[in-house]
PDB file of C-alpha atoms in Angstrom:
ATOM      1  CA  MET V 712     -16.019 -17.242  -9.977  1.00  0.00           C
ATOM      2  CA  GLU V 713     -17.172 -14.059  -9.268  1.00  0.00           C
ATOM      3  CA  THR V 714     -15.938 -11.034 -10.643  1.00  0.00           C
ATOM      4  CA  LEU V 715     -14.882  -7.678  -8.363  1.00  0.00           C
ATOM      5  CA  THR V 716     -15.823  -4.629 -11.391  1.00  0.00           C
ATOM      6  CA  GLN V 717     -16.418  -0.954  -9.444  1.00  0.00           C
ATOM      7  CA  ARG V 718     -13.865   0.930  -6.669  1.00  0.00           C
ATOM      8  CA  LEU V 719     -16.235   2.416  -4.589  1.00  0.00           C
ATOM      9  CA  GLY V 720     -13.643   4.382  -2.787  1.00  0.00           C
ATOM     10  CA  ALA V 721     -13.109   4.766   1.646  1.00  0.00           C
ATOM     11  CA  LEU V 722     -16.073   2.139   3.344  1.00  0.00           C
ATOM     12  CA  ALA V 723     -17.185   3.565   6.288  1.00  0.00           C
ATOM     13  CA  ALA V 724     -16.594   1.709   9.288  1.00  0.00           C
ATOM     14  CA  ASP V 725     -20.019   0.081   9.721  1.00  0.00           C
ATOM     15  CA  GLN V 726     -20.603  -0.787   6.199  1.00  0.00           C
ATOM     16  CA  ASP V 727     -22.247  -3.055   4.776  1.00  0.00           C
ATOM     17  CA  VAL V 728     -19.668  -6.194   3.381  1.00  0.00           C
ATOM     18  CA  VAL V 729     -20.272  -9.872   2.433  1.00  0.00           C
ATOM     19  CA  GLY V 730     -15.730 -10.253   2.274  1.00  0.00           C
ATOM     20  CA  THR V 731     -12.778  -9.048   2.560  1.00  0.00           C
ATOM     21  CA  LEU V 732      -9.162  -9.500   0.670  1.00  0.00           C
ATOM     22  CA  VAL V 733      -6.101  -8.537   1.897  1.00  0.00           C
ATOM     23  CA  LEU V 734      -3.384  -7.718  -0.453  1.00  0.00           C
ATOM     24  CA  THR V 735      -0.091  -6.200  -0.366  1.00  0.00           C
ATOM     25  CA  ILE V 736       1.030  -3.745  -1.866  1.00  0.00           C
ATOM     26  CA  GLU V 737       2.311  -5.036  -5.060  1.00  0.00           C
ATOM     27  CA  GLN V 738      -1.960  -6.413  -5.032  1.00  0.00           C
ATOM     28  CA  ARG V 739      -3.027  -2.834  -5.290  1.00  0.00           C
ATOM     29  CA  GLU V 740      -1.492  -1.358  -7.480  1.00  0.00           C
ATOM     30  CA  ARG V 741      -2.742  -4.431 -10.473  1.00  0.00           C
ATOM     31  CA  SER V 742      -6.172  -3.616 -11.806  1.00  0.00           C
ATOM     32  CA  ARG V 743      -6.539  -7.020 -12.833  1.00  0.00           C
ATOM     33  CA  PHE V 744      -5.770  -9.759 -10.966  1.00  0.00           C
ATOM     34  CA  ARG V 745      -7.230 -13.043  -9.017  1.00  0.00           C
ATOM     35  CA  THR V 746      -7.194 -13.382  -5.272  1.00  0.00           C
ATOM     36  CA  MET V 747      -9.202 -15.287  -2.274  1.00  0.00           C
ATOM     37  CA  LEU V 748     -11.586 -13.579   0.056  1.00  0.00           C
ATOM     38  CA  ASP V 749     -10.441 -13.820   3.980  1.00  0.00           C
ATOM     39  CA  ASN V 750     -12.939 -17.206   3.776  1.00  0.00           C
ATOM     40  CA  GLY V 751     -11.558 -18.905   0.952  1.00  0.00           C
ATOM     41  CA  GLU V 752     -13.262 -17.972  -1.834  1.00  0.00           C
ATOM     42  CA  VAL V 753     -11.353 -17.155  -4.878  1.00  0.00           C
ATOM     43  CA  ILE V 754     -12.605 -14.025  -6.707  1.00  0.00           C
ATOM     44  CA  GLY V 755     -11.601 -12.022  -9.287  1.00  0.00           C
ATOM     45  CA  VAL V 756     -10.486  -8.261 -10.195  1.00  0.00           C
ATOM     46  CA  ILE V 757     -11.537  -6.440 -12.863  1.00  0.00           C
ATOM     47  CA  LEU V 758     -11.126  -2.130 -12.445  1.00  0.00           C
ATOM     48  CA  GLU V 759     -10.532   0.013 -14.924  1.00  0.00           C
ATOM     49  CA  ARG V 760      -6.803   0.527 -15.928  1.00  0.00           C
ATOM     50  CA  GLY V 761      -4.700   4.093 -14.568  1.00  0.00           C
ATOM     51  CA  GLY V 762      -7.122   4.162 -11.530  1.00  0.00           C
ATOM     52  CA  ALA V 763      -5.332   5.188  -8.108  1.00  0.00           C
ATOM     53  CA  VAL V 764      -3.650   2.260  -6.193  1.00  0.00           C
ATOM     54  CA  LEU V 765      -6.416   1.004  -3.302  1.00  0.00           C
ATOM     55  CA  ARG V 766      -6.422   1.814  -0.096  1.00  0.00           C
ATOM     56  CA  ALA V 767      -6.587  -0.983   3.612  1.00  0.00           C
ATOM     57  CA  GLY V 768     -10.496   0.238   4.069  1.00  0.00           C
ATOM     58  CA  ASP V 769     -11.188   0.986   0.490  1.00  0.00           C
ATOM     59  CA  GLY V 770     -14.545  -1.147  -1.523  1.00  0.00           C
ATOM     60  CA  LEU V 771     -14.981  -2.891  -3.908  1.00  0.00           C
ATOM     61  CA  ALA V 772     -18.145  -3.963  -5.381  1.00  0.00           C
ATOM     62  CA  ASP V 773     -19.311  -6.827  -8.250  1.00  0.00           C
ATOM     63  CA  ASP V 774     -21.627  -6.394 -10.738  1.00  0.00           C
ATOM     64  CA  THR V 775     -25.125  -6.861  -8.645  1.00  0.00           C
ATOM     65  CA  GLY V 776     -24.022  -4.500  -5.879  1.00  0.00           C
ATOM     66  CA  ARG V 777     -22.639  -6.708  -3.315  1.00  0.00           C
ATOM     67  CA  ILE V 778     -19.710  -4.277  -0.882  1.00  0.00           C
ATOM     68  CA  TYR V 779     -16.577  -6.141  -0.737  1.00  0.00           C
ATOM     69  CA  ARG V 780     -13.275  -4.572   1.558  1.00  0.00           C
ATOM     70  CA  VAL V 781      -9.683  -4.265   1.129  1.00  0.00           C
ATOM     71  CA  GLU V 782      -7.511  -4.727   3.524  1.00  0.00           C
ATOM     72  CA  ALA V 783      -3.147  -4.556   3.434  1.00  0.00           C
ATOM     73  CA  ALA V 784      -2.100  -7.690   3.955  1.00  0.00           C
ATOM     74  CA  PRO V 785       1.527  -8.011   6.597  1.00  0.00           C
ATOM     75  CA  GLU V 786       4.610  -7.909   4.127  1.00  0.00           C
ATOM     76  CA  PRO V 787       8.470  -7.287   5.043  1.00  0.00           C
ATOM     77  CA  VAL V 788       9.258  -3.853   5.474  1.00  0.00           C
ATOM     78  CA  SER V 789      11.732  -1.616   6.727  1.00  0.00           C
ATOM     79  CA  THR V 790       9.889   1.153   9.484  1.00  0.00           C
ATOM     80  CA  VAL V 791      12.723   3.716  10.717  1.00  0.00           C
ATOM     81  CA  ARG V 792      10.922   5.381  14.375  1.00  0.00           C
ATOM     82  CA  SER V 793      12.276   8.580  15.430  1.00  0.00           C
ATOM     83  CA  ASP V 794      10.869  11.577  18.079  1.00  0.00           C
ATOM     84  CA  ASP V 795      13.289  13.126  16.114  1.00  0.00           C
ATOM     85  CA  PRO V 796      11.338  14.844  13.260  1.00  0.00           C
ATOM     86  CA  LEU V 797      14.404  16.347  10.991  1.00  0.00           C
ATOM     87  CA  VAL V 798      15.918  12.344  11.675  1.00  0.00           C
ATOM     88  CA  LEU V 799      12.809  11.653  10.036  1.00  0.00           C
ATOM     89  CA  LEU V 800      12.504  14.376   7.189  1.00  0.00           C
ATOM     90  CA  ARG V 801      16.166  13.352   5.783  1.00  0.00           C
ATOM     91  CA  ALA V 802      15.363  10.083   5.597  1.00  0.00           C
ATOM     92  CA  ALA V 803      12.159  10.464   3.861  1.00  0.00           C
ATOM     93  CA  TYR V 804      14.107  12.860   1.869  1.00  0.00           C
ATOM     94  CA  HIS V 805      16.312  10.923   1.024  1.00  0.00           C
ATOM     95  CA  LEU V 806      13.894   7.920   0.656  1.00  0.00           C
ATOM     96  CA  GLY V 807      11.993   9.970  -2.028  1.00  0.00           C
ATOM     97  CA  ASN V 808      14.742  11.262  -3.803  1.00  0.00           C
ATOM     98  CA  ARG V 809      15.540   7.346  -4.765  1.00  0.00           C
ATOM     99  CA  HIS V 810      11.696   7.176  -5.820  1.00  0.00           C
ATOM    100  CA  THR V 811      10.728   4.384  -3.228  1.00  0.00           C
ATOM    101  CA  PRO V 812       7.052   3.287  -1.924  1.00  0.00           C
ATOM    102  CA  LEU V 813       7.501   5.508   0.871  1.00  0.00           C
ATOM    103  CA  GLU V 814       4.538   5.536   3.727  1.00  0.00           C
ATOM    104  CA  VAL V 815       4.845   8.275   5.767  1.00  0.00           C
ATOM    105  CA  ALA V 816       3.379   8.654   9.835  1.00  0.00           C
ATOM    106  CA  LYS V 817       3.543  10.180  12.773  1.00  0.00           C
ATOM    107  CA  GLY V 818       6.974   9.086  14.904  1.00  0.00           C
ATOM    108  CA  TYR V 819       7.664   6.402  11.696  1.00  0.00           C
ATOM    109  CA  LEU V 820       8.276   5.814   8.368  1.00  0.00           C
ATOM    110  CA  ARG V 821       7.580   2.582   6.367  1.00  0.00           C
ATOM    111  CA  TYR V 822       9.331   0.851   2.515  1.00  0.00           C
ATOM    112  CA  ARG V 823      10.069  -1.807   1.790  1.00  0.00           C
ATOM    113  CA  HIS V 824      12.129  -4.125   2.563  1.00  0.00           C
ATOM    114  CA  ASP V 825      15.668  -3.738   1.012  1.00  0.00           C
ATOM    115  CA  HIS V 826      19.057  -4.221   2.167  1.00  0.00           C
ATOM    116  CA  VAL V 827      21.007  -1.243   0.356  1.00  0.00           C
ATOM    117  CA  LEU V 828      18.014   1.336   1.414  1.00  0.00           C
ATOM    118  CA  ASP V 829      18.564   0.245   5.360  1.00  0.00           C
ATOM    119  CA  GLU V 830      22.483   1.261   5.299  1.00  0.00           C
ATOM    120  CA  MET V 831      21.837   4.437   3.438  1.00  0.00           C
ATOM    121  CA  VAL V 832      19.291   4.988   6.497  1.00  0.00           C
ATOM    122  CA  ARG V 833      21.419   3.929   8.908  1.00  0.00           C
ATOM    123  CA  GLY V 834      25.003   6.751   7.366  1.00  0.00           C
ATOM    124  CA  LEU V 835      22.054   9.322   7.839  1.00  0.00           C
ATOM    125  CA  GLY V 836      21.161   8.172  11.487  1.00  0.00           C
ATOM    126  CA  ALA V 837      18.421   6.134  11.881  1.00  0.00           C
ATOM    127  CA  GLU V 838      17.980   2.656  12.572  1.00  0.00           C
ATOM    128  CA  PRO V 839      15.851   0.533  10.818  1.00  0.00           C
ATOM    129  CA  THR V 840      13.702  -2.904  11.988  1.00  0.00           C
ATOM    130  CA  HIS V 841      12.865  -5.304   9.891  1.00  0.00           C
ATOM    131  CA  GLU V 842       9.028  -5.666  10.284  1.00  0.00           C
ATOM    132  CA  THR V 843       6.311  -7.809   8.485  1.00  0.00           C
ATOM    133  CA  ALA V 844       2.958  -5.489   8.990  1.00  0.00           C
ATOM    134  CA  PRO V 845       1.268  -3.707   6.530  1.00  0.00           C
ATOM    135  CA  PHE V 846       2.097  -1.507   3.966  1.00  0.00           C
ATOM    136  CA  GLN V 847       0.242   1.055   3.111  1.00  0.00           C
ATOM    137  CA  PRO V 848       2.062   3.660   1.564  1.00  0.00           C
ATOM    138  CA  GLU V 849       1.814   7.571   0.302  1.00  0.00           C
ATOM    139  CA  SER V 850      -0.708   7.698  -2.841  1.00  0.00           C
ATOM    140  CA  GLY V 851       1.771  10.312  -4.267  1.00  0.00           C
ATOM    141  CA  ALA V 852       1.469  14.384  -5.129  1.00  0.00           C
ATOM    142  CA  TYR V 853       0.756  12.898  -8.934  1.00  0.00           C
ATOM    143  CA  ALA V 854      -2.411  10.384  -8.381  1.00  0.00           C
ATOM    144  CA  GLY V 855      -4.409   9.671  -9.961  1.00  0.00           C
ATOM    145  CA  GLY V 856      -3.369  12.287 -12.864  1.00  0.00           C
ATOM    146  CA  GLY V 857      -0.121  10.710 -13.948  1.00  0.00           C
ATOM    147  CA  HIS V 858       3.562  12.325 -13.404  1.00  0.00           C
ATOM    148  CA  HIS V 859       3.352  15.987 -15.392  1.00  0.00           C
ATOM    149  CA  HIS V 860       6.122  18.809 -15.291  1.00  0.00           C
ATOM    150  CA  GLY V 861       5.360  21.533 -16.963  1.00  0.00           C
TER     151      GLY V 861
END
């Protein structure tokens, strides 16, 4: 079984890759796991602990320098869309206050599907929709350095 041990960061669109790992956010948060490439080949990932969460478009390499692309797998999410920035801002504030990983994009917010959070968002005047979509939450203000107060 091949093992990927090197983080490469974001790859260029035309980067030469030998395979693709389609991973859930839970997998992209881990540093050690076994998974399958898009071609069905089993591959291991052993990265330094405490590193940044893998993002869609990042690259990983094996010891021979072969490069593999990371993609975000579709998973159950709730998506809140609105043309009113205030609706999204209020929802983002309250979701963040619950330390919920949150994808923030123009015109929508996305979080792991949770019926309790869906009810809270409805109470704020928004209507979440249940989808199966890639989930790419914000990395956070303290990404890479841990959470510190001071």
